[in-house]
PDB file of N, CA and C in Angstrom:
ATOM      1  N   UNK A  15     -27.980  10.572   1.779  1.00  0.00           N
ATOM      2  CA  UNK A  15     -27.141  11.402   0.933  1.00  0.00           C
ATOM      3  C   UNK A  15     -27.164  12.833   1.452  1.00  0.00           C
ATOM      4  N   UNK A  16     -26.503  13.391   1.359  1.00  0.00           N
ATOM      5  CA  UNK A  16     -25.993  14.976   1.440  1.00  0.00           C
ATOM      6  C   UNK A  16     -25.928  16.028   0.705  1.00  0.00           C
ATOM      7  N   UNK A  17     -26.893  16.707   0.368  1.00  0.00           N
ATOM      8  CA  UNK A  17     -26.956  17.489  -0.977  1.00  0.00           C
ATOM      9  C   UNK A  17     -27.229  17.051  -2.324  1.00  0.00           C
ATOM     10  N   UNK A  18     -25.977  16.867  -3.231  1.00  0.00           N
ATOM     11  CA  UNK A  18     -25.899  16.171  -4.211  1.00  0.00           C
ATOM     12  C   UNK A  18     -24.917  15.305  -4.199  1.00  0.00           C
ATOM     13  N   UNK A  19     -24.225  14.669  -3.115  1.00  0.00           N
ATOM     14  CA  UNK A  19     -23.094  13.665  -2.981  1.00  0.00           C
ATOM     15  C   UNK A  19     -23.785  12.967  -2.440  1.00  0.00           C
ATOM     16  N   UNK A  20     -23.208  12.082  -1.680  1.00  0.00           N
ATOM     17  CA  UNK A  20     -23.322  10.500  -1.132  1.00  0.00           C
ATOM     18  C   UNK A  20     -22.441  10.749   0.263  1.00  0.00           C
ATOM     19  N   UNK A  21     -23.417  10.467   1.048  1.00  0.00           N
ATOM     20  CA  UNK A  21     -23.124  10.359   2.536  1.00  0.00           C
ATOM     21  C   UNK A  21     -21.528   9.360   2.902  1.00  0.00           C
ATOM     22  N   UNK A  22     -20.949   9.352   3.635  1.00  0.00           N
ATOM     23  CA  UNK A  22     -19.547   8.608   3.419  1.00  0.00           C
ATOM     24  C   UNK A  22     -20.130   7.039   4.405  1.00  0.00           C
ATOM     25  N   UNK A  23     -21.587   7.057   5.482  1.00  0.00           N
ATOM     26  CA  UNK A  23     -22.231   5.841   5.805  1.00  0.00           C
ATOM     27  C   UNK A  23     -22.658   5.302   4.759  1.00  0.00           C
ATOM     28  N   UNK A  24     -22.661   5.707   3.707  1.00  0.00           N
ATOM     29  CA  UNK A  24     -23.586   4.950   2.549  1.00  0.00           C
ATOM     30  C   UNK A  24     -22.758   3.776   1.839  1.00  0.00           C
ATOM     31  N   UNK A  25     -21.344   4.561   1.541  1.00  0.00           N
ATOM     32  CA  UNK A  25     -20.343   4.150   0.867  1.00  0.00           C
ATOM     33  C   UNK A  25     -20.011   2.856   1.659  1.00  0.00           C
ATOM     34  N   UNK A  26     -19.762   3.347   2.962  1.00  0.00           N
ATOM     35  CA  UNK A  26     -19.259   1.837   3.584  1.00  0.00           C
ATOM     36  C   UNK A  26     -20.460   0.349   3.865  1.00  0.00           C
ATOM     37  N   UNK A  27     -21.690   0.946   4.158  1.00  0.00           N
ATOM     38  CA  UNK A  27     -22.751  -0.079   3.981  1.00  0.00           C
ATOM     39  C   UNK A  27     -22.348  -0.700   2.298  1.00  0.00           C
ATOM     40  N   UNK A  28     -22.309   0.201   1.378  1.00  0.00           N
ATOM     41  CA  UNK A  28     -22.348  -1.025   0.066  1.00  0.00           C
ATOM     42  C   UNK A  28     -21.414  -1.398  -0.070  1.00  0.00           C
ATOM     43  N   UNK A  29     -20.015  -0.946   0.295  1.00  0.00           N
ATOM     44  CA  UNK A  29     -18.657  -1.580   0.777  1.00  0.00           C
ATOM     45  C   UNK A  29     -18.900  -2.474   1.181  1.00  0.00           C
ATOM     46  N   UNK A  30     -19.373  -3.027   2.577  1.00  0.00           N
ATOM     47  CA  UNK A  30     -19.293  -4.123   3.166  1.00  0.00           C
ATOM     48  C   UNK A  30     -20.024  -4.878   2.682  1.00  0.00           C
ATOM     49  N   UNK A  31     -21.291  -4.741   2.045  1.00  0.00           N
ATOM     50  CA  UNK A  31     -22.517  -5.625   1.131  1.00  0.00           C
ATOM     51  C   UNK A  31     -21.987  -6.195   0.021  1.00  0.00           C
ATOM     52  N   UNK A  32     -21.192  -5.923  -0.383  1.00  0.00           N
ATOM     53  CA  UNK A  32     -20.962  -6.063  -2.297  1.00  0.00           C
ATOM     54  C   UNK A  32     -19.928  -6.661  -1.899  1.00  0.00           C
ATOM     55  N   UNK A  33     -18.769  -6.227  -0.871  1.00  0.00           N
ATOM     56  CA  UNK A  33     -17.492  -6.563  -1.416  1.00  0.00           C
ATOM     57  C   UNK A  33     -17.175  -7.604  -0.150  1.00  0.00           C
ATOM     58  N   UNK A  34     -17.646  -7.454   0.878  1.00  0.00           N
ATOM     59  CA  UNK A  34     -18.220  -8.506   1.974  1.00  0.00           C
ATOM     60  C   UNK A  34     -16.703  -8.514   2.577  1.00  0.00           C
ATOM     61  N   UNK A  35     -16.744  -6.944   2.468  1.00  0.00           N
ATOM     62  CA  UNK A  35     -15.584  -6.383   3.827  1.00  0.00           C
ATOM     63  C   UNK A  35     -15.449  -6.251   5.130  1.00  0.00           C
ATOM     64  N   UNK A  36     -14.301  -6.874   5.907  1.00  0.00           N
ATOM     65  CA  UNK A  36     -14.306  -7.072   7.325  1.00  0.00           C
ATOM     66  C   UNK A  36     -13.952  -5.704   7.678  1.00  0.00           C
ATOM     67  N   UNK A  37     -13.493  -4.559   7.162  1.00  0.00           N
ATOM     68  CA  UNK A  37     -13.111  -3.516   7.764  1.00  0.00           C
ATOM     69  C   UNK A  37     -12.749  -2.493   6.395  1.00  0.00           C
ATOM     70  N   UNK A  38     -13.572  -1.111   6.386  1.00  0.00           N
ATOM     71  CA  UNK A  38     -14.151  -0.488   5.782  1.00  0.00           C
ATOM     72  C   UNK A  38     -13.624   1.207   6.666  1.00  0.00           C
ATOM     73  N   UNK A  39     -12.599   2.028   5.515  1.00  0.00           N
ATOM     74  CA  UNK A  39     -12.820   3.548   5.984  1.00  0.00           C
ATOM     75  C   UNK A  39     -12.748   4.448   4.791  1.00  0.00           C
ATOM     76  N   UNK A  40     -13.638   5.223   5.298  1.00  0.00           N
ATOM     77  CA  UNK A  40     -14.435   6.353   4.422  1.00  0.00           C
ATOM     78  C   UNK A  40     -13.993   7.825   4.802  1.00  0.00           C
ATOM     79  N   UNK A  41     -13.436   7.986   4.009  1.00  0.00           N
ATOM     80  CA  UNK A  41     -13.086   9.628   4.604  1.00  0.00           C
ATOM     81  C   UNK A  41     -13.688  10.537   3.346  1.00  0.00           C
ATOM     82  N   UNK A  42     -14.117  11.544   3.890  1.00  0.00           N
ATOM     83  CA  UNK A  42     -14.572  12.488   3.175  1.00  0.00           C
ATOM     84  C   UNK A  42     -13.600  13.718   2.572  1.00  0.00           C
ATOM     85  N   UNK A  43     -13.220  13.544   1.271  1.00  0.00           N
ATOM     86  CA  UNK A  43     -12.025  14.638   1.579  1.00  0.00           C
ATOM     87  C   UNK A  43     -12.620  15.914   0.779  1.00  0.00           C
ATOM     88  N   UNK A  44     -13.822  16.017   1.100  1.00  0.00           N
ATOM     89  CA  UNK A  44     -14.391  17.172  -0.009  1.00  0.00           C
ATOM     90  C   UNK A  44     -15.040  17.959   0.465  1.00  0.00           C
ATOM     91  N   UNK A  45     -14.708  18.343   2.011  1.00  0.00           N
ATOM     92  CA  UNK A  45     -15.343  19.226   2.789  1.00  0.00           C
ATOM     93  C   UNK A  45     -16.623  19.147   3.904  1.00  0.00           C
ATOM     94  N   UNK A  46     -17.041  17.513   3.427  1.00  0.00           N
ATOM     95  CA  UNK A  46     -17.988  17.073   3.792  1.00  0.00           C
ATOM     96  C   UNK A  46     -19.682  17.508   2.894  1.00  0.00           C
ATOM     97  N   UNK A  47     -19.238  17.339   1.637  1.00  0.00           N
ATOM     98  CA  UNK A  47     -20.122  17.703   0.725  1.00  0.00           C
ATOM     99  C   UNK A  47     -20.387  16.522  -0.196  1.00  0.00           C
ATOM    100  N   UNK A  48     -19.714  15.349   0.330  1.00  0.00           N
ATOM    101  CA  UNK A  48     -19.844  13.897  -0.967  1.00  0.00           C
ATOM    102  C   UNK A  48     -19.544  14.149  -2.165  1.00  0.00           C
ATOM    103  N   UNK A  49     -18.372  14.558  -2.533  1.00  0.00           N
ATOM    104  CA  UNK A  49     -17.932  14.372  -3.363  1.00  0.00           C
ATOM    105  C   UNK A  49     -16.390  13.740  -3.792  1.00  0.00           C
ATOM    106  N   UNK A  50     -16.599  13.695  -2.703  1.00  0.00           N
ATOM    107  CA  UNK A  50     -14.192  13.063  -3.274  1.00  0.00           C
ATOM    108  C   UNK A  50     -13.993  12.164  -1.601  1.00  0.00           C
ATOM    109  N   UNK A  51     -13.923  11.037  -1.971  1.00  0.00           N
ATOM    110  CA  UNK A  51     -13.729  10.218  -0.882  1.00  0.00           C
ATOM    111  C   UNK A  51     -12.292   9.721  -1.061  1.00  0.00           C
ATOM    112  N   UNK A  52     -11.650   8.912  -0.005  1.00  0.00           N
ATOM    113  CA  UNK A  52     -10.258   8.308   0.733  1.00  0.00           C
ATOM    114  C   UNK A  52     -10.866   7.052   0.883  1.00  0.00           C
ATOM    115  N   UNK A  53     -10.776   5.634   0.579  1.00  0.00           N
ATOM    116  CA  UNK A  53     -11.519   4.639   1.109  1.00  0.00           C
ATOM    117  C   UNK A  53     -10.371   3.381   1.255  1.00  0.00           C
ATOM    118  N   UNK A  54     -10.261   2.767   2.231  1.00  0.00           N
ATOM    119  CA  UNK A  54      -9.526   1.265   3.058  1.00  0.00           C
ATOM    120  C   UNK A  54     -10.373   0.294   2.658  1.00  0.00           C
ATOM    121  N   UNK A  55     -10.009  -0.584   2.130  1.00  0.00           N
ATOM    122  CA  UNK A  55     -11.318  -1.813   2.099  1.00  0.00           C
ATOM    123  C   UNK A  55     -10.583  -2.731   2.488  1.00  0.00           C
ATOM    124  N   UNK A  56     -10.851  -3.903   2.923  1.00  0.00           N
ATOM    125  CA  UNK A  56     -10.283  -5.337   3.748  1.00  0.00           C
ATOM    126  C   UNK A  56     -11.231  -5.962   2.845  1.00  0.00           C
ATOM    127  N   UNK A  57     -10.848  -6.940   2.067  1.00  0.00           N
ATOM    128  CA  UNK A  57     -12.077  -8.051   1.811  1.00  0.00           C
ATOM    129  C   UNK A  57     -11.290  -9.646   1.483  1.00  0.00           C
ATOM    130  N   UNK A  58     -11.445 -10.360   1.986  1.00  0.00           N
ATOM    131  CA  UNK A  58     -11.021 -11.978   1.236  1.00  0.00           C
ATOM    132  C   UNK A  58     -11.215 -11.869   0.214  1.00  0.00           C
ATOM    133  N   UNK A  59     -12.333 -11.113  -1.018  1.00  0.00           N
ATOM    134  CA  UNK A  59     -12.053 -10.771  -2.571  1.00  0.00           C
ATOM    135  C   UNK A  59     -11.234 -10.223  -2.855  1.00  0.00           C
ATOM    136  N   UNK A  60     -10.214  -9.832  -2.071  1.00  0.00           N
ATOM    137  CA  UNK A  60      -9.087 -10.004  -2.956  1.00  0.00           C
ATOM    138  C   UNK A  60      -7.866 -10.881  -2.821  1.00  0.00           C
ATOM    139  N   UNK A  61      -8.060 -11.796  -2.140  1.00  0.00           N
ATOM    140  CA  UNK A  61      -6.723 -12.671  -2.214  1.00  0.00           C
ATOM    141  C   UNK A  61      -6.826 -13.486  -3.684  1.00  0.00           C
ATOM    142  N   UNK A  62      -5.430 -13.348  -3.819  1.00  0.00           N
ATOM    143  CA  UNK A  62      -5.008 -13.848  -4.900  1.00  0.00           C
ATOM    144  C   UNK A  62      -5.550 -13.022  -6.496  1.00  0.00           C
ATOM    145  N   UNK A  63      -5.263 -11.511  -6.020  1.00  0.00           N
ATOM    146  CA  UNK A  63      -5.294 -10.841  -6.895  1.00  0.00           C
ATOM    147  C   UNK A  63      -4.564  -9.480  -7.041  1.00  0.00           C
ATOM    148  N   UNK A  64      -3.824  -8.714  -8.083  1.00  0.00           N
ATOM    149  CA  UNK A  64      -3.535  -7.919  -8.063  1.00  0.00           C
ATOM    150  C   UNK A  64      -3.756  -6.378  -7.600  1.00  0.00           C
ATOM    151  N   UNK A  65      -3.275  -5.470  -7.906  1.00  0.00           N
ATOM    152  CA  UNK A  65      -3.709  -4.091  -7.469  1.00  0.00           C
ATOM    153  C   UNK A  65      -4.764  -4.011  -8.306  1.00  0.00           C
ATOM    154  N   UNK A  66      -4.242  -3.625  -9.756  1.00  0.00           N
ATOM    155  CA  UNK A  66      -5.630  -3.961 -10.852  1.00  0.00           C
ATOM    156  C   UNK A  66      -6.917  -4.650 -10.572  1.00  0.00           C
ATOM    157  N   UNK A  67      -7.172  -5.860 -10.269  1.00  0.00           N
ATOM    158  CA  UNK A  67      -7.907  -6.651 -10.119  1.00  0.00           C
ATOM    159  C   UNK A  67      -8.935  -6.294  -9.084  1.00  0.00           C
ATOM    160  N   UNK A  68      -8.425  -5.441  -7.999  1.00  0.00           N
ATOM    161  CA  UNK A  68      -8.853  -5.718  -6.565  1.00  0.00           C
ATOM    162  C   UNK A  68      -9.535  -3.786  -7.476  1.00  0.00           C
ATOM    163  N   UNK A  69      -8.833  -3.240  -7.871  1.00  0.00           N
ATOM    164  CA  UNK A  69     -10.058  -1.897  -8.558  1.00  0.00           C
ATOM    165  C   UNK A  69     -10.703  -1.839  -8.984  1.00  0.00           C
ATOM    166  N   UNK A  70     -10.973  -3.096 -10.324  1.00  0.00           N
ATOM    167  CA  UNK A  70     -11.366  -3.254 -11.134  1.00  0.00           C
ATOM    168  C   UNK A  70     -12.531  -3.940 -10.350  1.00  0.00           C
ATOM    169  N   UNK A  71     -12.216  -4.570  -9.260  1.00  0.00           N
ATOM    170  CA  UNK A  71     -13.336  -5.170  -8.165  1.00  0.00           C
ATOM    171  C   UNK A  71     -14.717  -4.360  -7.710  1.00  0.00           C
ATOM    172  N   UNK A  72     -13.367  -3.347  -6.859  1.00  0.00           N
ATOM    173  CA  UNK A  72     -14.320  -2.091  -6.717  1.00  0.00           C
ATOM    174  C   UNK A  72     -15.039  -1.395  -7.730  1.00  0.00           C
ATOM    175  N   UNK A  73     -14.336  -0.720  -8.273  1.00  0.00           N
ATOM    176  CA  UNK A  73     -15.104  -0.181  -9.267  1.00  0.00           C
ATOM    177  C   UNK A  73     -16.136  -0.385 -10.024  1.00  0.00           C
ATOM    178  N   UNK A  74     -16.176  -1.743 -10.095  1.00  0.00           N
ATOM    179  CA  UNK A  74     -17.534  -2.574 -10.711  1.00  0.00           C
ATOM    180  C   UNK A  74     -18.501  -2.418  -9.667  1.00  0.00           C
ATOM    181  N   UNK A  75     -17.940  -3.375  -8.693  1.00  0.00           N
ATOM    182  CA  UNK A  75     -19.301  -2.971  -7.059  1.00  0.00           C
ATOM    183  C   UNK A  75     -19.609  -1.576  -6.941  1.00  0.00           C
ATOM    184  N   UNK A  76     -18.944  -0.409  -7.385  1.00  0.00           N
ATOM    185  CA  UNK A  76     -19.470   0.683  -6.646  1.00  0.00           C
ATOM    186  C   UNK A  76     -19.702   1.591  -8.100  1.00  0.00           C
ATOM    187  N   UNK A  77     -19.906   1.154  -9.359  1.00  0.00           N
ATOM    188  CA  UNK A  77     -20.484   1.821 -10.854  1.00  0.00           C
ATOM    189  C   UNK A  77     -20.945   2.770 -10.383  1.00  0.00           C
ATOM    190  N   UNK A  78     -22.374   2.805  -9.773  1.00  0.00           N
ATOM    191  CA  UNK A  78     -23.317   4.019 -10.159  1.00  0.00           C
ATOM    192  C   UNK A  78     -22.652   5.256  -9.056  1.00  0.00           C
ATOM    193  N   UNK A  79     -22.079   4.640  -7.826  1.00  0.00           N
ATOM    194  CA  UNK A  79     -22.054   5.651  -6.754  1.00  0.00           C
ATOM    195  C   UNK A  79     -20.867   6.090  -7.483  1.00  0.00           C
ATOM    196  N   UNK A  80     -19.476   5.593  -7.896  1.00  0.00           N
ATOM    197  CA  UNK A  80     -18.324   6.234  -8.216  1.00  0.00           C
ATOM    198  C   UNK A  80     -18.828   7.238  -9.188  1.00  0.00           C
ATOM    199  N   UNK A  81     -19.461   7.106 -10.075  1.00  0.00           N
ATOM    200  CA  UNK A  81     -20.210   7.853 -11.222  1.00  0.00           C
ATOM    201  C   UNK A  81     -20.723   9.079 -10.624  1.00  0.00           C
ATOM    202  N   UNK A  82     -21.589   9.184  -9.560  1.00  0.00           N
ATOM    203  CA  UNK A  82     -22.189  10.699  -9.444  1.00  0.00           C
ATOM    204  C   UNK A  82     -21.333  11.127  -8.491  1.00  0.00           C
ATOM    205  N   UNK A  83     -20.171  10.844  -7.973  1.00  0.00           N
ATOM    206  CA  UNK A  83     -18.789  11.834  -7.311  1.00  0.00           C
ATOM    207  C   UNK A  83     -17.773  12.360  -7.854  1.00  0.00           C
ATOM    208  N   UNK A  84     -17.012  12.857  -7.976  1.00  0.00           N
ATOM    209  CA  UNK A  84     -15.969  14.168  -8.765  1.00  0.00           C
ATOM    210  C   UNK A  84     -14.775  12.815  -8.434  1.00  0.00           C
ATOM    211  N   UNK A  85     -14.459  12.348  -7.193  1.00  0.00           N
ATOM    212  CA  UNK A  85     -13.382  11.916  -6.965  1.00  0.00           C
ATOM    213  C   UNK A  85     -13.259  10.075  -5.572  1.00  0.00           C
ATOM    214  N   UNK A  86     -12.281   9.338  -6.472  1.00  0.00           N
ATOM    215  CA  UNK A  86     -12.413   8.606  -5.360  1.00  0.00           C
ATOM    216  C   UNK A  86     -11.002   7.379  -5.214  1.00  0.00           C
ATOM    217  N   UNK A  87     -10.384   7.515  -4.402  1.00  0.00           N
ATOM    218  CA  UNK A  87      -9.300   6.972  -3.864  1.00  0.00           C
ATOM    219  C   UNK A  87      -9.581   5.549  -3.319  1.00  0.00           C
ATOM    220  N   UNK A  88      -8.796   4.822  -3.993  1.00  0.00           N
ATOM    221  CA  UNK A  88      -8.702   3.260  -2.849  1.00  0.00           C
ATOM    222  C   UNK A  88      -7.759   2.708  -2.089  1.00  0.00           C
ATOM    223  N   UNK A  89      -7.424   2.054  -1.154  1.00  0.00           N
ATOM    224  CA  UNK A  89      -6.285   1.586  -0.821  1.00  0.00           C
ATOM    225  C   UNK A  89      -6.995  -0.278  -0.360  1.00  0.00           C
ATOM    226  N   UNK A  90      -6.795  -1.215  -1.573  1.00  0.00           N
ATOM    227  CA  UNK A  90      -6.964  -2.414  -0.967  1.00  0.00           C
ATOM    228  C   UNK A  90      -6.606  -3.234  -0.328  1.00  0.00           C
ATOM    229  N   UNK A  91      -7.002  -4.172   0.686  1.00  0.00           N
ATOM    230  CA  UNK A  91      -5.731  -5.057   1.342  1.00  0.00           C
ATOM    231  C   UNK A  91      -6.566  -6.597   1.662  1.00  0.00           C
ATOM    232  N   UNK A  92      -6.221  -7.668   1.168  1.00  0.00           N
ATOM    233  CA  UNK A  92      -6.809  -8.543   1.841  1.00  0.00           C
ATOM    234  C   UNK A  92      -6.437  -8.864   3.690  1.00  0.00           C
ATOM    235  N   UNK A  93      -7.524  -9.723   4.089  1.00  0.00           N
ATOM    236  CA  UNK A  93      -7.139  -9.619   5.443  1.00  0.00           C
ATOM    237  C   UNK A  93      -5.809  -9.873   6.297  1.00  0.00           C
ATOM    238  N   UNK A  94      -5.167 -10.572   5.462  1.00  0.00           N
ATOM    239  CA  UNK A  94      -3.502 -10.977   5.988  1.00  0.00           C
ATOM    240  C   UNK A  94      -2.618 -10.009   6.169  1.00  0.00           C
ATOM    241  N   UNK A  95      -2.833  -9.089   4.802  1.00  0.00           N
ATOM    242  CA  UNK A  95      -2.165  -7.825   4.664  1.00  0.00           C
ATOM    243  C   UNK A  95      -2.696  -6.720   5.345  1.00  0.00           C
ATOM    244  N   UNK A  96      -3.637  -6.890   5.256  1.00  0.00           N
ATOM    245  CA  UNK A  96      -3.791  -5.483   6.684  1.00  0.00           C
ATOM    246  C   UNK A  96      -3.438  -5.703   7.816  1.00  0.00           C
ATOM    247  N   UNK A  97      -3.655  -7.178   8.107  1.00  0.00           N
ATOM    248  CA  UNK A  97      -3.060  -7.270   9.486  1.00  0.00           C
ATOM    249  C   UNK A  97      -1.247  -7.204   9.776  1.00  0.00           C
ATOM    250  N   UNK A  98      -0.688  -6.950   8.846  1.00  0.00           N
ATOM    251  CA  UNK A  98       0.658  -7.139   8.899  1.00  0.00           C
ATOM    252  C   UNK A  98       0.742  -5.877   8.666  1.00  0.00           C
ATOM    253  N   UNK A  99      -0.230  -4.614   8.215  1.00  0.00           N
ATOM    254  CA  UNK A  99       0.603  -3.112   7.857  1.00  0.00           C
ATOM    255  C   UNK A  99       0.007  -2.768   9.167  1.00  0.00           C
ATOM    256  N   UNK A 100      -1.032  -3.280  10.282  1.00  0.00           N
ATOM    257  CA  UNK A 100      -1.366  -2.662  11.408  1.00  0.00           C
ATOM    258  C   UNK A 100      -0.144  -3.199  12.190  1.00  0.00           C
ATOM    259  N   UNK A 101       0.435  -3.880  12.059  1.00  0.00           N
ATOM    260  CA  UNK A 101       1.767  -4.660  12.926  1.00  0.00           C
ATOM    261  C   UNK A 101       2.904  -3.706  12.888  1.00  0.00           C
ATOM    262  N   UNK A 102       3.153  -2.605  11.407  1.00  0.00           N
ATOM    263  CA  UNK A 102       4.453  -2.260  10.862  1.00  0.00           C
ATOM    264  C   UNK A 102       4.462  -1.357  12.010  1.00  0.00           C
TER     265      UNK A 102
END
């Protein structure tokens, strides 16, 4: 961790642990102080689920860390779909 935020390596280790993501990005948009992240997640947990569903995913896997940051962005995609927006 970094001060009083959360390192943006941290985020993606429990990213990939919890949500058992093939491809994981972390951007720091808070100066590099851990507090307001940008995050990509890829996971097969979410096929066959909505936008809702796939937050409501996250957000559960990542409770305590979303909790001590000011701010945090998702963009989900199961693996089919990312591979078709890296194609566009």
């Amino acid at each position: 961790m970094s001060g009083s935020g959360i390192a943006s390596s941290h985020i993606d280790s429990i990213i990939r642990d919890r949500l058992n993501a093939s491809h994981v990005q972390v951007d720091d948009i808070s100066g590099g102080c851990g507090q307001a992240f940008e995050v990509i997640i890829v996971s097969p947990l979410f096929v066959g689920k909505n936008m809702l569903m796939r937050h409501r995913l996250v957000n559960t896997a990542l409770k305590e860390e979303i909790s001590a940051i000011h701010a945090f962005t998702q963009k989900d995609y199961t693996p089919e779909e990312w591979q078709k927006k890296l194609q566009q």
